[in-house]
Structure formats: C-alpha cells, structure tokens
PDB file of C-alpha atoms in Angstrom:
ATOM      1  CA  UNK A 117      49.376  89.576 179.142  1.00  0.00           C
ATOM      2  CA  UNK A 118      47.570  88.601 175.720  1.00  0.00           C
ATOM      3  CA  UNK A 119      50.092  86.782 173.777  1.00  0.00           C
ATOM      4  CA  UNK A 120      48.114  87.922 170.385  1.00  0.00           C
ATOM      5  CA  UNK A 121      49.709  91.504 171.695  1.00  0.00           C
ATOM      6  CA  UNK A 122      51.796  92.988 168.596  1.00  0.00           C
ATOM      7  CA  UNK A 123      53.617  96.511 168.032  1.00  0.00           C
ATOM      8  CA  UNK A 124      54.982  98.567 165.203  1.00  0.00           C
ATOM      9  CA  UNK A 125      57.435 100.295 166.995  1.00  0.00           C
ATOM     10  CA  UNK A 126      60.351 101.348 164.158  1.00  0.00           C
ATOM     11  CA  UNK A 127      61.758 104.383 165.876  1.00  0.00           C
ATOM     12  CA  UNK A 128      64.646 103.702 164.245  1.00  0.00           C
ATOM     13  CA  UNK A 129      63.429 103.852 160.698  1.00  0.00           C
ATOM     14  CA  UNK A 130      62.576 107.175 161.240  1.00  0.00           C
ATOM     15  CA  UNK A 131      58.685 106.619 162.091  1.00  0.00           C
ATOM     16  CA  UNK A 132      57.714 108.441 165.378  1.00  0.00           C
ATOM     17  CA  UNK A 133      54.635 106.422 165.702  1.00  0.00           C
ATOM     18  CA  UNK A 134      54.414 103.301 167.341  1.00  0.00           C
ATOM     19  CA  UNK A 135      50.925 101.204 166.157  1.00  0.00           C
ATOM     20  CA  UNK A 136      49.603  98.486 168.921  1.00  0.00           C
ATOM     21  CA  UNK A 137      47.214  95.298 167.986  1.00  0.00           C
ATOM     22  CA  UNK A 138      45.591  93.034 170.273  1.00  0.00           C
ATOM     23  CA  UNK A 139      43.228  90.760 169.065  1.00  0.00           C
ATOM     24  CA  UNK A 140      42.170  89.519 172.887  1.00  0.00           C
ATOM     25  CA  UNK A 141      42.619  92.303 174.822  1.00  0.00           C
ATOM     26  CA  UNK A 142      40.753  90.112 177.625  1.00  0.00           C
ATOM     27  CA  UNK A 143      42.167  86.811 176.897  1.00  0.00           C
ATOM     28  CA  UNK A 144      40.547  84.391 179.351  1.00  0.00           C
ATOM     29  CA  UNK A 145      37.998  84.424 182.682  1.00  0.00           C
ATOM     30  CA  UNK A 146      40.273  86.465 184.720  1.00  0.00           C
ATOM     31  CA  UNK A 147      42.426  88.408 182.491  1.00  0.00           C
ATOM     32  CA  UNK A 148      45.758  90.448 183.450  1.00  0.00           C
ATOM     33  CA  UNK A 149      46.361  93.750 181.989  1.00  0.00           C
ATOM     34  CA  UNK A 150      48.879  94.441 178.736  1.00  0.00           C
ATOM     35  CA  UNK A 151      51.895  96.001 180.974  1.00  0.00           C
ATOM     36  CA  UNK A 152      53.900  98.947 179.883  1.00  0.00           C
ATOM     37  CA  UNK A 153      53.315  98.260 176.204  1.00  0.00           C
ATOM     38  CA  UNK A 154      55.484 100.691 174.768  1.00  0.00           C
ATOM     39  CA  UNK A 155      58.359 100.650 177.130  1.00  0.00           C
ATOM     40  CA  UNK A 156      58.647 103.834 177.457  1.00  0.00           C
ATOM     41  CA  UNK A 157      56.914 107.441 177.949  1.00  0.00           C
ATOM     42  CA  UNK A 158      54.672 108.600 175.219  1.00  0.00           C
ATOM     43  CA  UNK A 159      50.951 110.137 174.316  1.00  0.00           C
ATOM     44  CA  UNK A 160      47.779 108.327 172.622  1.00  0.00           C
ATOM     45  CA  UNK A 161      46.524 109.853 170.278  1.00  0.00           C
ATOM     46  CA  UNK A 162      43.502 107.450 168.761  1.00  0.00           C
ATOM     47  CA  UNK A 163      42.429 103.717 170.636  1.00  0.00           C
ATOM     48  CA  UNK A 164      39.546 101.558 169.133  1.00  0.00           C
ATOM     49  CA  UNK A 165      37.765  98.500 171.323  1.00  0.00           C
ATOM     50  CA  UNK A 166      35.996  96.699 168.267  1.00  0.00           C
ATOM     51  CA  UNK A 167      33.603  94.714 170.678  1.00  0.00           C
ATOM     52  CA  UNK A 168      31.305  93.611 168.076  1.00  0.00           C
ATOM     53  CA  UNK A 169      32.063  89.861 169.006  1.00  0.00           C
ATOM     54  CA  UNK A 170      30.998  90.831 172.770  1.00  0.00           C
ATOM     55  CA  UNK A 171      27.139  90.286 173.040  1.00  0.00           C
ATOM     56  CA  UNK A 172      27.059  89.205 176.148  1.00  0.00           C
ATOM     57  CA  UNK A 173      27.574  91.745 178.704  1.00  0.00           C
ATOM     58  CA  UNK A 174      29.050  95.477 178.384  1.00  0.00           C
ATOM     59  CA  UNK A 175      32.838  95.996 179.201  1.00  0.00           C
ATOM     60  CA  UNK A 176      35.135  98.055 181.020  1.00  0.00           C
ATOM     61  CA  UNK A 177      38.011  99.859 179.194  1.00  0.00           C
ATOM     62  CA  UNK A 178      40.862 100.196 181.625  1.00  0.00           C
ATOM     63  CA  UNK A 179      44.048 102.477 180.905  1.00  0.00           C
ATOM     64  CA  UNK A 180      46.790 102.770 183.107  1.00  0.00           C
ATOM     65  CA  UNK A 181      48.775 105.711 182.401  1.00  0.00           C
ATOM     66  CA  UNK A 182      51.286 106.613 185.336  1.00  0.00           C
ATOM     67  CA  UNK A 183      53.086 103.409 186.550  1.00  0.00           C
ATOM     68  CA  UNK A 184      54.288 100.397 184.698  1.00  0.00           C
ATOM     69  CA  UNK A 185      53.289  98.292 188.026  1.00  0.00           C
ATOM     70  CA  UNK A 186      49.851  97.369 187.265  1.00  0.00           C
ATOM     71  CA  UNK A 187      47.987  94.273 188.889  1.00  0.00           C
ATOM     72  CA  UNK A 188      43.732  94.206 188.392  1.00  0.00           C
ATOM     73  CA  UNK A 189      41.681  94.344 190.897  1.00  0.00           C
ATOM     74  CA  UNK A 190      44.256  96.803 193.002  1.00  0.00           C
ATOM     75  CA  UNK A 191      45.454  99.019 190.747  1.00  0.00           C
ATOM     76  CA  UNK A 192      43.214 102.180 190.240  1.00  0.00           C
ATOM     77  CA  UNK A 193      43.228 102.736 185.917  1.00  0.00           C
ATOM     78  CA  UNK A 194      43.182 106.212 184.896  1.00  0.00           C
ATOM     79  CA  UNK A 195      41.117 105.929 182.491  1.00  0.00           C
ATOM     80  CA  UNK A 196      37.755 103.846 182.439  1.00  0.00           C
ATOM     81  CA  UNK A 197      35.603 103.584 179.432  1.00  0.00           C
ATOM     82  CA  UNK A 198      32.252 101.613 179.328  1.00  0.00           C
ATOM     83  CA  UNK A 199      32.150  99.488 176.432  1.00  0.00           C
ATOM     84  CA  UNK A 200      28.651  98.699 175.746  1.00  0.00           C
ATOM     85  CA  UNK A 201      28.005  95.186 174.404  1.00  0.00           C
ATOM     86  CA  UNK A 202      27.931  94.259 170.483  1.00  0.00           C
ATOM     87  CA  UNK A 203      29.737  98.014 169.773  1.00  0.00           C
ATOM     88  CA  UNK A 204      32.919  99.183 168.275  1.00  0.00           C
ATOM     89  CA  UNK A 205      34.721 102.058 170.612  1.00  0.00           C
ATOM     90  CA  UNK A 206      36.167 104.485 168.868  1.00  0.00           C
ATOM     91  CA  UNK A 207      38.472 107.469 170.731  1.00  0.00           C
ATOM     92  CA  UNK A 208      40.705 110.138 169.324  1.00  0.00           C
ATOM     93  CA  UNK A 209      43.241 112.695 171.824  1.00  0.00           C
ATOM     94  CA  UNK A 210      44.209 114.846 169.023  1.00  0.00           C
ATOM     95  CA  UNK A 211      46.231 116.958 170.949  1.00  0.00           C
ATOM     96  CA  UNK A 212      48.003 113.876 172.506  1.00  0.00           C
ATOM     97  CA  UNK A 213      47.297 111.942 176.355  1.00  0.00           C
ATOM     98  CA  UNK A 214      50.621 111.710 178.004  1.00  0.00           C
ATOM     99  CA  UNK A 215      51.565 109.204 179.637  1.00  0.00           C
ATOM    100  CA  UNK A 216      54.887 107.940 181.560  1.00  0.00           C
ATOM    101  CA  UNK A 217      53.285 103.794 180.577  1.00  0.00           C
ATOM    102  CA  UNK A 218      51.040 102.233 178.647  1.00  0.00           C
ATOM    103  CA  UNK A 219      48.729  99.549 179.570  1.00  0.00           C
ATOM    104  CA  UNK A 220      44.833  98.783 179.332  1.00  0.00           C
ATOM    105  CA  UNK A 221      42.798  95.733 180.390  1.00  0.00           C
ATOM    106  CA  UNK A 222      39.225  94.899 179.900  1.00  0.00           C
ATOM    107  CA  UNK A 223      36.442  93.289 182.319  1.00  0.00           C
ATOM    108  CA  UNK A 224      32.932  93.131 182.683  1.00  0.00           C
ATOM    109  CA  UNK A 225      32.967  95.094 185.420  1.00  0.00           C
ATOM    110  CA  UNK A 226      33.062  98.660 186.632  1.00  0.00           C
ATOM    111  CA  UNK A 227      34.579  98.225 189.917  1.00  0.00           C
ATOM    112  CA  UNK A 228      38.221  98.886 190.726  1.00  0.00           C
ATOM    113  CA  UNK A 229      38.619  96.006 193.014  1.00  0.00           C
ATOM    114  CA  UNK A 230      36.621  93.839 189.968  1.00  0.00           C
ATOM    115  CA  UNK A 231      38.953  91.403 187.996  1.00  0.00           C
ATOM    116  CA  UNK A 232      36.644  89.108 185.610  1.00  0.00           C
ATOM    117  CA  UNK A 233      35.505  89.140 181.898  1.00  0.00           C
ATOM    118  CA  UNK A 234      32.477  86.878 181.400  1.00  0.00           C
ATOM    119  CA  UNK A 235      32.863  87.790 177.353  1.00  0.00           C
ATOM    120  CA  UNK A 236      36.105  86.305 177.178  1.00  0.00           C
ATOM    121  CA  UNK A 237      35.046  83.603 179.627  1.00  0.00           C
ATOM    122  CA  UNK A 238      32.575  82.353 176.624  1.00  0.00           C
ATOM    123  CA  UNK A 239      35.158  83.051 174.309  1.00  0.00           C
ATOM    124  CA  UNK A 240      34.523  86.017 173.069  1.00  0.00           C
ATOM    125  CA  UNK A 241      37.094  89.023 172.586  1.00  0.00           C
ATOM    126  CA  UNK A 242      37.474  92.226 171.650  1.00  0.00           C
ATOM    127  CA  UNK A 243      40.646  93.317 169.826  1.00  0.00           C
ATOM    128  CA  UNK A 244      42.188  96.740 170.813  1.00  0.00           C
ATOM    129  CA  UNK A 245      44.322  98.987 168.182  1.00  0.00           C
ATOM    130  CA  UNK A 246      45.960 102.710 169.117  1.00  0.00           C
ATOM    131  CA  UNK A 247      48.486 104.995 168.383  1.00  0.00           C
ATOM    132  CA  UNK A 248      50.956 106.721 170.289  1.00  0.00           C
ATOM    133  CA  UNK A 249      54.171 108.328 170.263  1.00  0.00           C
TER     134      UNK A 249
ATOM    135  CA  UNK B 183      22.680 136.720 139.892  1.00  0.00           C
ATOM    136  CA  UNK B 184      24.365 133.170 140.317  1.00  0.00           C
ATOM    137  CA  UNK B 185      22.563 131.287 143.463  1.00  0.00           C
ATOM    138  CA  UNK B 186      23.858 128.387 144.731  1.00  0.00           C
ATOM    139  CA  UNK B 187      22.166 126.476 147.023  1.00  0.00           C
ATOM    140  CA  UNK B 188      23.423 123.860 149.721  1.00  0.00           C
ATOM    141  CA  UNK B 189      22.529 121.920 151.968  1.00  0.00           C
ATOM    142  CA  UNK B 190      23.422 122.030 155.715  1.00  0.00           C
ATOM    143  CA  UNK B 191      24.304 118.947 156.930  1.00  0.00           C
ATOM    144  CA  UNK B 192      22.369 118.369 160.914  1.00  0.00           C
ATOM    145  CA  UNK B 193      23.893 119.196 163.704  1.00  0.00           C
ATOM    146  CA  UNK B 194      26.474 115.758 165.254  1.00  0.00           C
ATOM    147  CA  UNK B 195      26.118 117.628 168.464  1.00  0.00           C
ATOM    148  CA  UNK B 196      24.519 120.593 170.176  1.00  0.00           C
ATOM    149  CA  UNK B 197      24.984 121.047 173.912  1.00  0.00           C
ATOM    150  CA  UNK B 198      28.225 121.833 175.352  1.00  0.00           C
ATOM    151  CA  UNK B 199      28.451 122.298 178.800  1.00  0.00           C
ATOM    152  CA  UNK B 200      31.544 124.221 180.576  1.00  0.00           C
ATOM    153  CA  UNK B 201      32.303 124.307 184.112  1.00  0.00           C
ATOM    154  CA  UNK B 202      34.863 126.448 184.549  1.00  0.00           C
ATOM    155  CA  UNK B 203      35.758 125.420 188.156  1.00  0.00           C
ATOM    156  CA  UNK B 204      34.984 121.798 188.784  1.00  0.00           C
ATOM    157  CA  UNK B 205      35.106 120.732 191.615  1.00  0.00           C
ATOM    158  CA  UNK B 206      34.219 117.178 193.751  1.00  0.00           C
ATOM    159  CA  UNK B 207      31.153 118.032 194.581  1.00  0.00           C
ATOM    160  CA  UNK B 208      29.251 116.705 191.767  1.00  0.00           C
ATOM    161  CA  UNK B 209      27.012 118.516 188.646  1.00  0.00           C
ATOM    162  CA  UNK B 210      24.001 116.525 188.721  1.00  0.00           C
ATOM    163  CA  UNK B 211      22.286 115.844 185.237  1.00  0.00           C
ATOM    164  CA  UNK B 212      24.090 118.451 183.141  1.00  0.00           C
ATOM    165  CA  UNK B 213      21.718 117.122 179.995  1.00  0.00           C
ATOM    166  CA  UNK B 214      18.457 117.052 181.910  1.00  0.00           C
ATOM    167  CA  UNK B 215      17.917 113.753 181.456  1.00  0.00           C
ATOM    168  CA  UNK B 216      18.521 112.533 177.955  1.00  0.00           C
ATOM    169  CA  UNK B 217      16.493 116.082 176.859  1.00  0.00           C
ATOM    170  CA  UNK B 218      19.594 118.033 175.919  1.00  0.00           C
ATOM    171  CA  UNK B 219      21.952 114.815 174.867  1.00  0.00           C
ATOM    172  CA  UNK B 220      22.113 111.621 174.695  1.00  0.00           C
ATOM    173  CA  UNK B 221      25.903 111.092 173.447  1.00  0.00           C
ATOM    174  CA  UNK B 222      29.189 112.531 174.506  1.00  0.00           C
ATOM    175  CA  UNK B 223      30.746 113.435 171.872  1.00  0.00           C
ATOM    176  CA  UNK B 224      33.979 115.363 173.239  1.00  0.00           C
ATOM    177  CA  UNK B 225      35.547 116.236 176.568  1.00  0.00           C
ATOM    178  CA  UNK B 226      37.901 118.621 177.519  1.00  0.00           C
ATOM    179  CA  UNK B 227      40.158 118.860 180.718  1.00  0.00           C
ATOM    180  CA  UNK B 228      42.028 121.961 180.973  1.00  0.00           C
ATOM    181  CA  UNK B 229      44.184 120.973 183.926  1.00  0.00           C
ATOM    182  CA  UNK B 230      46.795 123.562 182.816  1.00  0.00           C
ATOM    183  CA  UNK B 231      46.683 125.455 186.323  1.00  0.00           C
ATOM    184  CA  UNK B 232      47.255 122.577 188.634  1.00  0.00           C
ATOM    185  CA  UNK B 233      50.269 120.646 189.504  1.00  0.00           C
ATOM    186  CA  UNK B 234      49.034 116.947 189.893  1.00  0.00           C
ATOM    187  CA  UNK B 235      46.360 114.783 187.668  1.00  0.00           C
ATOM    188  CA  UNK B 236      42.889 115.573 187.872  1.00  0.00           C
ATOM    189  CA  UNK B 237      39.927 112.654 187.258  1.00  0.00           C
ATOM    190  CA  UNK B 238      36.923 113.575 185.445  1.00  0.00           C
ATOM    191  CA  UNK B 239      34.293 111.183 186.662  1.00  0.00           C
ATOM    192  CA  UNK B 240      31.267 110.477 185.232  1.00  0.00           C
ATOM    193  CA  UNK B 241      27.835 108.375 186.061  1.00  0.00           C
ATOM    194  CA  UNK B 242      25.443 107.197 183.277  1.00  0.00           C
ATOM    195  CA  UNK B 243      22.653 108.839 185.770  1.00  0.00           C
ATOM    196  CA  UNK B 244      21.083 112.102 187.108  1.00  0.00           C
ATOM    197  CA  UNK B 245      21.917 111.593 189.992  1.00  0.00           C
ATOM    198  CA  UNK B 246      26.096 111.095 190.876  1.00  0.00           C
ATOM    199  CA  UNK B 247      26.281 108.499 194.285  1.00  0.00           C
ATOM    200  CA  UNK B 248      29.911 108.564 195.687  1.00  0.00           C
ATOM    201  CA  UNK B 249      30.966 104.700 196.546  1.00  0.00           C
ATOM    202  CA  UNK B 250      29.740 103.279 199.016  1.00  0.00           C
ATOM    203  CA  UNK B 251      30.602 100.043 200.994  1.00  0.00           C
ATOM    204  CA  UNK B 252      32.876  97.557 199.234  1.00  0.00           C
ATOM    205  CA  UNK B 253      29.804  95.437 198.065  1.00  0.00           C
ATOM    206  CA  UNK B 254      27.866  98.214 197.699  1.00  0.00           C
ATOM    207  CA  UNK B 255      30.092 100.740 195.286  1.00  0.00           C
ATOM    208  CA  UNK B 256      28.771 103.058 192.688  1.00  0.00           C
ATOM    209  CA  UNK B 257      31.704 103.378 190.222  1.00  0.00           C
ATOM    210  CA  UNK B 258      32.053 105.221 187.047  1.00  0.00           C
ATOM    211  CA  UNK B 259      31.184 104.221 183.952  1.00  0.00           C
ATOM    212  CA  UNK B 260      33.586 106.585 182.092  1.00  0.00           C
ATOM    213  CA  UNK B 261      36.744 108.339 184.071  1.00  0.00           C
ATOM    214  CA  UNK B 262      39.234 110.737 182.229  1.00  0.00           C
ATOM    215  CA  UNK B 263      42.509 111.705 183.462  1.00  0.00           C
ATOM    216  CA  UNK B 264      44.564 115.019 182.648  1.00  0.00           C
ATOM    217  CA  UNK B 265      48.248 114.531 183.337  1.00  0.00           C
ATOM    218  CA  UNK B 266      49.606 117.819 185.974  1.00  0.00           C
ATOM    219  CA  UNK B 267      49.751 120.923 184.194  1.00  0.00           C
ATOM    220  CA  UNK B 268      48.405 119.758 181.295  1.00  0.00           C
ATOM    221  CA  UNK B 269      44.986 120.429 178.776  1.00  0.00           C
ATOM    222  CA  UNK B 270      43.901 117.252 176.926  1.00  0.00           C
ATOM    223  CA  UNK B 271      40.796 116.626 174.595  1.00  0.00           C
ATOM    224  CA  UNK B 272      38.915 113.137 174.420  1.00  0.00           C
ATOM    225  CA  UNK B 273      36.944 113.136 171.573  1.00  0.00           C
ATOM    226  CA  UNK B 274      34.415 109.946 170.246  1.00  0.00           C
ATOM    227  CA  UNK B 275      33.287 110.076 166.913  1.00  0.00           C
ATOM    228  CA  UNK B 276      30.257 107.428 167.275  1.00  0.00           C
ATOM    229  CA  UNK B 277      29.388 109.353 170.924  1.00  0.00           C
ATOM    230  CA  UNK B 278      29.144 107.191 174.202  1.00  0.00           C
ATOM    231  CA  UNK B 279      25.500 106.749 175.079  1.00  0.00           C
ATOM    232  CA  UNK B 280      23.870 106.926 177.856  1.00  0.00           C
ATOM    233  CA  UNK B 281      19.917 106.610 178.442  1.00  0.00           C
ATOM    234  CA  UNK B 282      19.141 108.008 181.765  1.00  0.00           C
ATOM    235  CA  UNK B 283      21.394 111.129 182.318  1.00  0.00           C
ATOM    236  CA  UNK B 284      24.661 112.382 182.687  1.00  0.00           C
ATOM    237  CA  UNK B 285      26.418 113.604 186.491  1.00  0.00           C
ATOM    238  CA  UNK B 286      29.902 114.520 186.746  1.00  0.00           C
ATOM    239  CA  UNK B 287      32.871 115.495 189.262  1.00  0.00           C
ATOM    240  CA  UNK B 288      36.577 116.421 188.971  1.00  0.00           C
ATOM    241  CA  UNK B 289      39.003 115.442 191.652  1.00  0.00           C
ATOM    242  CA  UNK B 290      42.488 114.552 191.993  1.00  0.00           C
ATOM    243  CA  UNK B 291      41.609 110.959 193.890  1.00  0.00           C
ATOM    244  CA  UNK B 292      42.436 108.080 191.636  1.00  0.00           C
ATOM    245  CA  UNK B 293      40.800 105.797 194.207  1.00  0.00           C
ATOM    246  CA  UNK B 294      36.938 105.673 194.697  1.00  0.00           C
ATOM    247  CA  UNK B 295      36.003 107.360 198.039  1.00  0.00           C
ATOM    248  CA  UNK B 296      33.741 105.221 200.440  1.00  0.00           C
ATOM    249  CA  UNK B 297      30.789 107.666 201.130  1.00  0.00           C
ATOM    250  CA  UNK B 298      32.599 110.680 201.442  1.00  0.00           C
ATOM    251  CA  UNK B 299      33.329 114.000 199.424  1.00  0.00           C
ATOM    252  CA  UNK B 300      36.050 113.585 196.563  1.00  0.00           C
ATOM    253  CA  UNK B 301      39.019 116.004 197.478  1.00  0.00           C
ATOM    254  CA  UNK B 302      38.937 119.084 194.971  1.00  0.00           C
ATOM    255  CA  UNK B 303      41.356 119.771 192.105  1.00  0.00           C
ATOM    256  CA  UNK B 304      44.292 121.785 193.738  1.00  0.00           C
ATOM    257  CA  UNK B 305      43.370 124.526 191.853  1.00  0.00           C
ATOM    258  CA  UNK B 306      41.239 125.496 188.701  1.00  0.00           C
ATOM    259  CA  UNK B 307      40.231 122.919 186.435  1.00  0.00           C
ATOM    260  CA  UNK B 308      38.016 123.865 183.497  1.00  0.00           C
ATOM    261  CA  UNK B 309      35.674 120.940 181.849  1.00  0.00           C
ATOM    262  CA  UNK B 310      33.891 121.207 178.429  1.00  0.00           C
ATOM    263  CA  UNK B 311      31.339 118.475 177.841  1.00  0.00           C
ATOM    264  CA  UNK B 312      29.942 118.794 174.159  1.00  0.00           C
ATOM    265  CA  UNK B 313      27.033 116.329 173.618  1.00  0.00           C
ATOM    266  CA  UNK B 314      24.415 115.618 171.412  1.00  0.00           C
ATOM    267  CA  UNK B 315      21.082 113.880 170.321  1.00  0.00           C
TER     268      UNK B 315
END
C-alpha cells in the first residue's frame, strides 16, 4: 500500500462523507493495491486518476469492491478502467456504487493475472482522489 | 412582440444505445465504428432483477474476442460492476475514447473465460450506453 495514502474520514463530526488522496496510487515497479481503504461498507460516488504525469504507457484502473482480501495479479477487480496516457480520469456514480470494501490499484496492464506499472517504474505517478460514504 | 434569441449549446453526446436483455454473448460494434461515437459518456446497469453482480464488459474494438490462452488473453479495457439487485449509473464527464469501435457483454463471471461463452446474467439486465462524437 502507497504510504502517500490519506483519508478524511470524520464520521464523528457529523460529516457522512469520507474524502481519499493518493498521490502514488502505483507507487513502485510492482505495486500492491490500497486495501479496504475505508474500513468499512460504503458507495463511491465521484473517483479522479489525474495521470497527466504518465506519458509513458496507458494504465489500468483497478477497483475492488466485494472483499477486503485483495492480492494483484489473482484477484479479479470489479471494476477496470483504461487510463490512457498523459490524461486526467474523471468518474461520477451519482446515484452511489456500493460496495462491502474499498480498494483500487493501477498497472500498465489489462490483464488480470498482470501485476507491473512501467509509469511508476520511471517514476512517474498518478494520484487518485474519490468520495464515498 | 419581445424575441429573445439563444443559442443552443451542441450536443456532449448523441447515441444512446439500450439493450434491454444483455446477455454474454456479445453486441459487436454498437457505434459502427467510431461513426455514431467516439466517447462514452454514461453507462447504466439496471441489475435490479437479479440476485448476484453482473459485469459489463467492454472492448475498445468492433469486434469482442473472449480470452484466450494465458499468453494469449483479450481482456477488457473498461469493466463495470452492478452490485445484486441493484441499478447504478457510471457517468464520465471528459468521455473515455476509443478509436476503433465499441463491443460489449454482460455476465455475472468476474473471471475472464478462456475461449468460451461468458455465463448469462441470472436474469434481466438492462444496459444504456450514451455516447458521443
């Protein structure tokens, strides 16, 4: 996990809205995923991937919505996304995506069984923001 | 007699295709090409009707190829899940692009199938696609 990963999460101030910031969302060669982010069962309601510092190669957005046990390369994501290269990713659920956990990686490639990210291999990251419940 | 004129602003997107019964067996190049769209703009999964998840999978091509042999896979470039009895809406502002066409399946496999059909949604699963040019 990225350790650049930071949450707003002030439930207990009253604010139903938890606000997630990673600034290498793909932090080296072979990356692991951010786990269970939230700790605990939520929706998504808006995600960005600003990739604009990724001009190598287009990336994979990986979400993985139903189990907190998440290892790339074996774990099918729910969600997949192509990033293309030198582009900011914008996506709104306005209705809410449920999901029982929260947690996304990023590679350069499409494949399930895949597990690398050349961008962040040469140093360059993308940063990931969202907001869920 | 007071006339006001204004202008209307162009069209973000004008092609929305439904299928209201998807199924695994693939819709090959719903846009004709790039002719009709070349963004997605929004997606809807109304997966109200059926007890488990349902994928919406998607190839940047006109023609969908299931995955084949491990070093040989065709994966997705963009998946979307809808949570058991549930309708969700994706929706991206900028539009993902694509250049060559647009195929797309539902099913309720997480996994990629080697070669072979992707099992059907357990029951029906309606899919908007709205895209533009």
């Amino acid at each position: 996990m990225s350790t650049l990963l930071k949450i707003a999460n002030v439930d207990e101030a009253g604010l139903t809205h938890k606000i997630i910031n990673d600034v290498r969302l793909a932090d080296a060669a072979s990356p692991t995923a951010i786990v269970d982010v939230t700790q605990e069962s939520g929706s998504l309601y808006y995600l960005t991937v600003d990739a604009s510092a990724c001009s190598g190669n287009p990336q994979w957005l990986n979400l993985y919505l139903v189990s907190s046990e998440v290892t790339i390369g074996t774990t099918n994501p729910d969600v997949h996304i192509k990033i293309p290269a030198s582009a900011r990713f914008h996506m709104s659920c306005p209705t809410g995506l449920p999901f029982t956990s929260f947690s996304a990686s990023l590679l350069t490639t499409d494949q399930n069984a895949g597990t690398g990210n050349d961008e962040a291999a040469a140093n360059r990251y993308a940063i990931l923001n969202a907001v869920t419940s | 007699m007071a006339v006001t004129k204004s202008n209307i602003p162009d069209r973000l997107a004008q092609t929305l295709v439904l299928d209201t019964s998807a199924t695994g067996t693939p819709e090959q190049d719903i846009f004709v090409g790039v002719t009709l769209a070349d963004k997605i703009y929004q997606v809807l999964i109304d997966n109200s009707a059926v007890g488990a998840a349902t994928y919406v999978r998607m190839q940047y091509a006109t023609t969908y190829t299931k995955a084949g042999a491990a070093t040989d896979p065709s994966p997705d470039d963009i998946r979307l899940y809808a949570p058991a009895n549930k309708t969700v809406t994706y929706i991206f502002p900028e539009g993902l692009v694509f250049t060559t066409g647009l195929s797309v399946l539902a099913t309720s496999d997480t996994a990629d199938v080697d070669g072979t059909a992707y099992t059907d949604p357990g029951d029906t699963v309606i899919v908007k696609i709205l895209g533009g040019t």
